[in-house]
Amino acid sequence: MLKTAVIHPTILEVLARSGHFAQVVIADGNLPVGAMTGPNSTTVHLNFKPGLLDALTVLEGILEVCPIQGAIVMEKPAEANAAIHQSYKKLLGDVTWDEMERWAFYDKIWEPATTLIIQTGEQRRFANLILIVGVVKMAEESTF
């Protein structure tokens, strides 16, 4: 029996074998994940219906299981709303943050460093998020 709230076997397996600098993608319901699968990535479909599961819920679960040191989102057009980016920043806290042009963002997902793509039922636009896995620091290493 697991003590963590995250119990999805495939997600736990892939996170367990994802090391420092591995990339984990939380995809909204519109990202064509079938065309985004890279050479080392596993795709998990959590998009049961629109809105379920949403990207913030998935991010909260990932943060319970895995250290994250960075995040990347897709640049939005000036006229678009991407309020979810602020929600991501609030949940992620002190991590590096970057925005990428659309096609560069897609190329980043295709990189061999991407180990996991989680498709959600998130309906907000520009909700795709690339997480960079960090390291678990030992108590004596807390200064770096």
PDB file of C-alpha atoms in Angstrom:
ATOM      1  CA  MET A   1       0.000   0.000   0.000  1.00  0.00           C
ATOM      2  CA  LEU A   2       1.335   3.433  -0.905  1.00  0.00           C
ATOM      3  CA  LYS A   3       1.277   6.434   1.411  1.00  0.00           C
ATOM      4  CA  THR A   4       1.411   9.024  -1.360  1.00  0.00           C
ATOM      5  CA  ALA A   5      -1.792  10.443  -2.795  1.00  0.00           C
ATOM      6  CA  VAL A   6      -0.490   9.674  -6.287  1.00  0.00           C
ATOM      7  CA  ILE A   7      -1.161   6.012  -7.010  1.00  0.00           C
ATOM      8  CA  HIS A   8      -1.126   5.828 -10.822  1.00  0.00           C
ATOM      9  CA  PRO A   9       1.288   2.948 -11.489  1.00  0.00           C
ATOM     10  CA  THR A  10       2.665   4.173 -14.814  1.00  0.00           C
ATOM     11  CA  ILE A  11       3.236   7.718 -13.576  1.00  0.00           C
ATOM     12  CA  LEU A  12       5.044   6.435 -10.485  1.00  0.00           C
ATOM     13  CA  GLU A  13       7.168   4.041 -12.540  1.00  0.00           C
ATOM     14  CA  VAL A  14       8.256   6.678 -15.055  1.00  0.00           C
ATOM     15  CA  LEU A  15       8.957   9.282 -12.367  1.00  0.00           C
ATOM     16  CA  ALA A  16      11.029   6.695 -10.463  1.00  0.00           C
ATOM     17  CA  ARG A  17      13.278   6.221 -13.494  1.00  0.00           C
ATOM     18  CA  SER A  18      13.424   9.917 -14.414  1.00  0.00           C
ATOM     19  CA  GLY A  19      16.637  11.465 -13.188  1.00  0.00           C
ATOM     20  CA  HIS A  20      17.953  14.978 -12.812  1.00  0.00           C
ATOM     21  CA  PHE A  21      17.041  17.176 -15.805  1.00  0.00           C
ATOM     22  CA  ALA A  22      14.427  14.738 -17.126  1.00  0.00           C
ATOM     23  CA  GLN A  23      11.391  16.502 -18.565  1.00  0.00           C
ATOM     24  CA  VAL A  24       7.811  15.796 -17.537  1.00  0.00           C
ATOM     25  CA  VAL A  25       5.033  17.325 -19.641  1.00  0.00           C
ATOM     26  CA  ILE A  26       1.607  18.149 -18.286  1.00  0.00           C
ATOM     27  CA  ALA A  27      -0.458  18.523 -21.446  1.00  0.00           C
ATOM     28  CA  ASP A  28      -3.789  20.231 -21.831  1.00  0.00           C
ATOM     29  CA  GLY A  29      -6.656  18.524 -23.638  1.00  0.00           C
ATOM     30  CA  ASN A  30      -5.712  20.099 -26.968  1.00  0.00           C
ATOM     31  CA  LEU A  31      -2.051  19.107 -27.286  1.00  0.00           C
ATOM     32  CA  PRO A  32      -1.671  16.393 -29.963  1.00  0.00           C
ATOM     33  CA  VAL A  33       0.291  14.067 -27.681  1.00  0.00           C
ATOM     34  CA  GLY A  34       0.284  11.252 -30.237  1.00  0.00           C
ATOM     35  CA  ALA A  35       2.471  13.416 -32.449  1.00  0.00           C
ATOM     36  CA  MET A  36       4.645  14.603 -29.535  1.00  0.00           C
ATOM     37  CA  THR A  37       5.997  11.270 -28.340  1.00  0.00           C
ATOM     38  CA  GLY A  38       9.779  11.329 -28.259  1.00  0.00           C
ATOM     39  CA  PRO A  39      12.226   8.425 -28.183  1.00  0.00           C
ATOM     40  CA  ASN A  40      12.177   8.052 -24.379  1.00  0.00           C
ATOM     41  CA  SER A  41       8.719   9.308 -23.454  1.00  0.00           C
ATOM     42  CA  THR A  42       5.754   7.444 -22.057  1.00  0.00           C
ATOM     43  CA  THR A  43       2.302   8.935 -22.508  1.00  0.00           C
ATOM     44  CA  VAL A  44      -0.396   8.607 -19.846  1.00  0.00           C
ATOM     45  CA  HIS A  45      -3.935   9.649 -20.735  1.00  0.00           C
ATOM     46  CA  LEU A  46      -5.849  11.181 -17.830  1.00  0.00           C
ATOM     47  CA  ASN A  47      -8.294  13.045 -20.065  1.00  0.00           C
ATOM     48  CA  PHE A  48     -11.452  11.152 -19.140  1.00  0.00           C
ATOM     49  CA  LYS A  49     -13.668  14.031 -20.239  1.00  0.00           C
ATOM     50  CA  PRO A  50     -13.199  17.793 -20.705  1.00  0.00           C
ATOM     51  CA  GLY A  51     -12.088  19.274 -17.399  1.00  0.00           C
ATOM     52  CA  LEU A  52     -11.152  15.945 -15.787  1.00  0.00           C
ATOM     53  CA  LEU A  53      -8.425  15.738 -14.647  1.00  0.00           C
ATOM     54  CA  ASP A  54      -7.265  19.338 -14.805  1.00  0.00           C
ATOM     55  CA  ALA A  55      -3.621  20.403 -15.101  1.00  0.00           C
ATOM     56  CA  LEU A  56      -3.390  22.013 -11.649  1.00  0.00           C
ATOM     57  CA  THR A  57      -4.547  18.833  -9.918  1.00  0.00           C
ATOM     58  CA  VAL A  58      -1.955  16.820 -11.831  1.00  0.00           C
ATOM     59  CA  LEU A  59       0.771  19.357 -11.013  1.00  0.00           C
ATOM     60  CA  GLU A  60      -0.098  19.188  -7.303  1.00  0.00           C
ATOM     61  CA  GLY A  61       0.257  15.401  -7.442  1.00  0.00           C
ATOM     62  CA  ILE A  62       3.588  15.506  -9.267  1.00  0.00           C
ATOM     63  CA  LEU A  63       4.944  17.964  -6.694  1.00  0.00           C
ATOM     64  CA  GLU A  64       4.089  15.486  -3.912  1.00  0.00           C
ATOM     65  CA  VAL A  65       6.225  12.827  -5.565  1.00  0.00           C
ATOM     66  CA  CYS A  66       9.031  14.501  -7.465  1.00  0.00           C
ATOM     67  CA  PRO A  67      11.447  17.428  -6.960  1.00  0.00           C
ATOM     68  CA  ILE A  68      11.062  20.066  -9.679  1.00  0.00           C
ATOM     69  CA  GLN A  69      13.714  22.687 -10.415  1.00  0.00           C
ATOM     70  CA  GLY A  70      12.322  24.365 -13.518  1.00  0.00           C
ATOM     71  CA  ALA A  71       9.258  24.963 -15.642  1.00  0.00           C
ATOM     72  CA  ILE A  72       8.618  25.997 -19.234  1.00  0.00           C
ATOM     73  CA  VAL A  73       5.376  27.214 -20.793  1.00  0.00           C
ATOM     74  CA  MET A  74       4.446  28.224 -24.316  1.00  0.00           C
ATOM     75  CA  GLU A  75       4.400  31.949 -25.041  1.00  0.00           C
ATOM     76  CA  LYS A  76       0.878  33.157 -25.518  1.00  0.00           C
ATOM     77  CA  PRO A  77      -0.241  35.740 -28.048  1.00  0.00           C
ATOM     78  CA  ALA A  78      -0.593  39.215 -26.524  1.00  0.00           C
ATOM     79  CA  GLU A  79      -4.383  39.080 -26.753  1.00  0.00           C
ATOM     80  CA  ALA A  80      -4.731  35.616 -25.173  1.00  0.00           C
ATOM     81  CA  ASN A  81      -5.433  34.816 -21.535  1.00  0.00           C
ATOM     82  CA  ALA A  82      -3.024  32.467 -19.795  1.00  0.00           C
ATOM     83  CA  ALA A  83      -3.970  33.035 -16.159  1.00  0.00           C
ATOM     84  CA  ILE A  84      -3.092  29.399 -15.485  1.00  0.00           C
ATOM     85  CA  HIS A  85       0.582  30.400 -15.773  1.00  0.00           C
ATOM     86  CA  GLN A  86       0.223  32.435 -12.582  1.00  0.00           C
ATOM     87  CA  SER A  87      -1.389  29.460 -10.859  1.00  0.00           C
ATOM     88  CA  TYR A  88       1.539  27.293 -11.949  1.00  0.00           C
ATOM     89  CA  LYS A  89       4.042  29.825 -10.594  1.00  0.00           C
ATOM     90  CA  LYS A  90       2.232  29.917  -7.262  1.00  0.00           C
ATOM     91  CA  LEU A  91       2.272  26.116  -6.905  1.00  0.00           C
ATOM     92  CA  LEU A  92       5.851  25.707  -8.137  1.00  0.00           C
ATOM     93  CA  GLY A  93       7.386  28.361  -5.914  1.00  0.00           C
ATOM     94  CA  ASP A  94      11.087  29.012  -6.342  1.00  0.00           C
ATOM     95  CA  VAL A  95      11.963  27.272  -9.622  1.00  0.00           C
ATOM     96  CA  THR A  96      13.445  28.582 -12.851  1.00  0.00           C
ATOM     97  CA  TRP A  97      10.734  29.758 -15.223  1.00  0.00           C
ATOM     98  CA  ASP A  98      10.881  30.124 -18.986  1.00  0.00           C
ATOM     99  CA  GLU A  99       8.534  30.814 -21.874  1.00  0.00           C
ATOM    100  CA  MET A 100       9.174  29.462 -25.373  1.00  0.00           C
ATOM    101  CA  GLU A 101       7.844  30.241 -28.809  1.00  0.00           C
ATOM    102  CA  ARG A 102       5.234  27.663 -29.886  1.00  0.00           C
ATOM    103  CA  TRP A 103       7.347  25.575 -32.293  1.00  0.00           C
ATOM    104  CA  ALA A 104      10.415  25.679 -30.024  1.00  0.00           C
ATOM    105  CA  PHE A 105       8.171  24.473 -27.186  1.00  0.00           C
ATOM    106  CA  TYR A 106       7.008  21.524 -29.311  1.00  0.00           C
ATOM    107  CA  ASP A 107      10.626  20.721 -30.213  1.00  0.00           C
ATOM    108  CA  LYS A 108      11.476  20.745 -26.503  1.00  0.00           C
ATOM    109  CA  ILE A 109       8.793  18.114 -25.858  1.00  0.00           C
ATOM    110  CA  TRP A 110      10.254  15.866 -28.588  1.00  0.00           C
ATOM    111  CA  GLU A 111      13.703  15.898 -26.946  1.00  0.00           C
ATOM    112  CA  PRO A 112      15.105  12.613 -25.611  1.00  0.00           C
ATOM    113  CA  ALA A 113      15.046  14.131 -22.097  1.00  0.00           C
ATOM    114  CA  THR A 114      11.228  13.936 -22.041  1.00  0.00           C
ATOM    115  CA  THR A 115      10.325  10.832 -20.075  1.00  0.00           C
ATOM    116  CA  LEU A 116       6.642  11.412 -19.329  1.00  0.00           C
ATOM    117  CA  ILE A 117       3.737  13.144 -21.050  1.00  0.00           C
ATOM    118  CA  ILE A 118       0.537  13.316 -19.007  1.00  0.00           C
ATOM    119  CA  GLN A 119      -2.486  14.315 -21.087  1.00  0.00           C
ATOM    120  CA  THR A 120      -5.114  15.981 -18.915  1.00  0.00           C
ATOM    121  CA  GLY A 121      -8.635  17.123 -19.595  1.00  0.00           C
ATOM    122  CA  GLU A 122      -7.542  20.726 -19.039  1.00  0.00           C
ATOM    123  CA  GLN A 123      -9.530  23.066 -21.279  1.00  0.00           C
ATOM    124  CA  ARG A 124      -7.755  26.359 -20.628  1.00  0.00           C
ATOM    125  CA  ARG A 125      -5.590  27.407 -23.544  1.00  0.00           C
ATOM    126  CA  PHE A 126      -1.811  27.663 -23.135  1.00  0.00           C
ATOM    127  CA  ALA A 127      -1.929  25.255 -20.178  1.00  0.00           C
ATOM    128  CA  ASN A 128       0.846  22.966 -21.458  1.00  0.00           C
ATOM    129  CA  LEU A 129       3.723  22.786 -19.000  1.00  0.00           C
ATOM    130  CA  ILE A 130       7.173  21.211 -19.184  1.00  0.00           C
ATOM    131  CA  LEU A 131       8.678  20.408 -15.782  1.00  0.00           C
ATOM    132  CA  ILE A 132      12.398  19.876 -15.272  1.00  0.00           C
ATOM    133  CA  VAL A 133      13.121  17.241 -12.639  1.00  0.00           C
ATOM    134  CA  GLY A 134      15.431  18.330  -9.835  1.00  0.00           C
ATOM    135  CA  VAL A 135      17.325  16.360  -7.223  1.00  0.00           C
ATOM    136  CA  VAL A 136      16.480  15.244  -3.722  1.00  0.00           C
ATOM    137  CA  LYS A 137      18.938  17.169  -1.562  1.00  0.00           C
ATOM    138  CA  MET A 138      20.504  15.601   1.484  1.00  0.00           C
ATOM    139  CA  ALA A 139      20.392  17.601   4.720  1.00  0.00           C
ATOM    140  CA  GLU A 140      24.115  18.353   4.533  1.00  0.00           C
ATOM    141  CA  GLU A 141      23.720  19.621   0.935  1.00  0.00           C
ATOM    142  CA  SER A 142      21.133  22.281   1.648  1.00  0.00           C
ATOM    143  CA  THR A 143      23.543  25.128   0.827  1.00  0.00           C
ATOM    144  CA  PHE A 144      23.762  24.414  -2.911  1.00  0.00           C
TER     145      PHE A 144
END
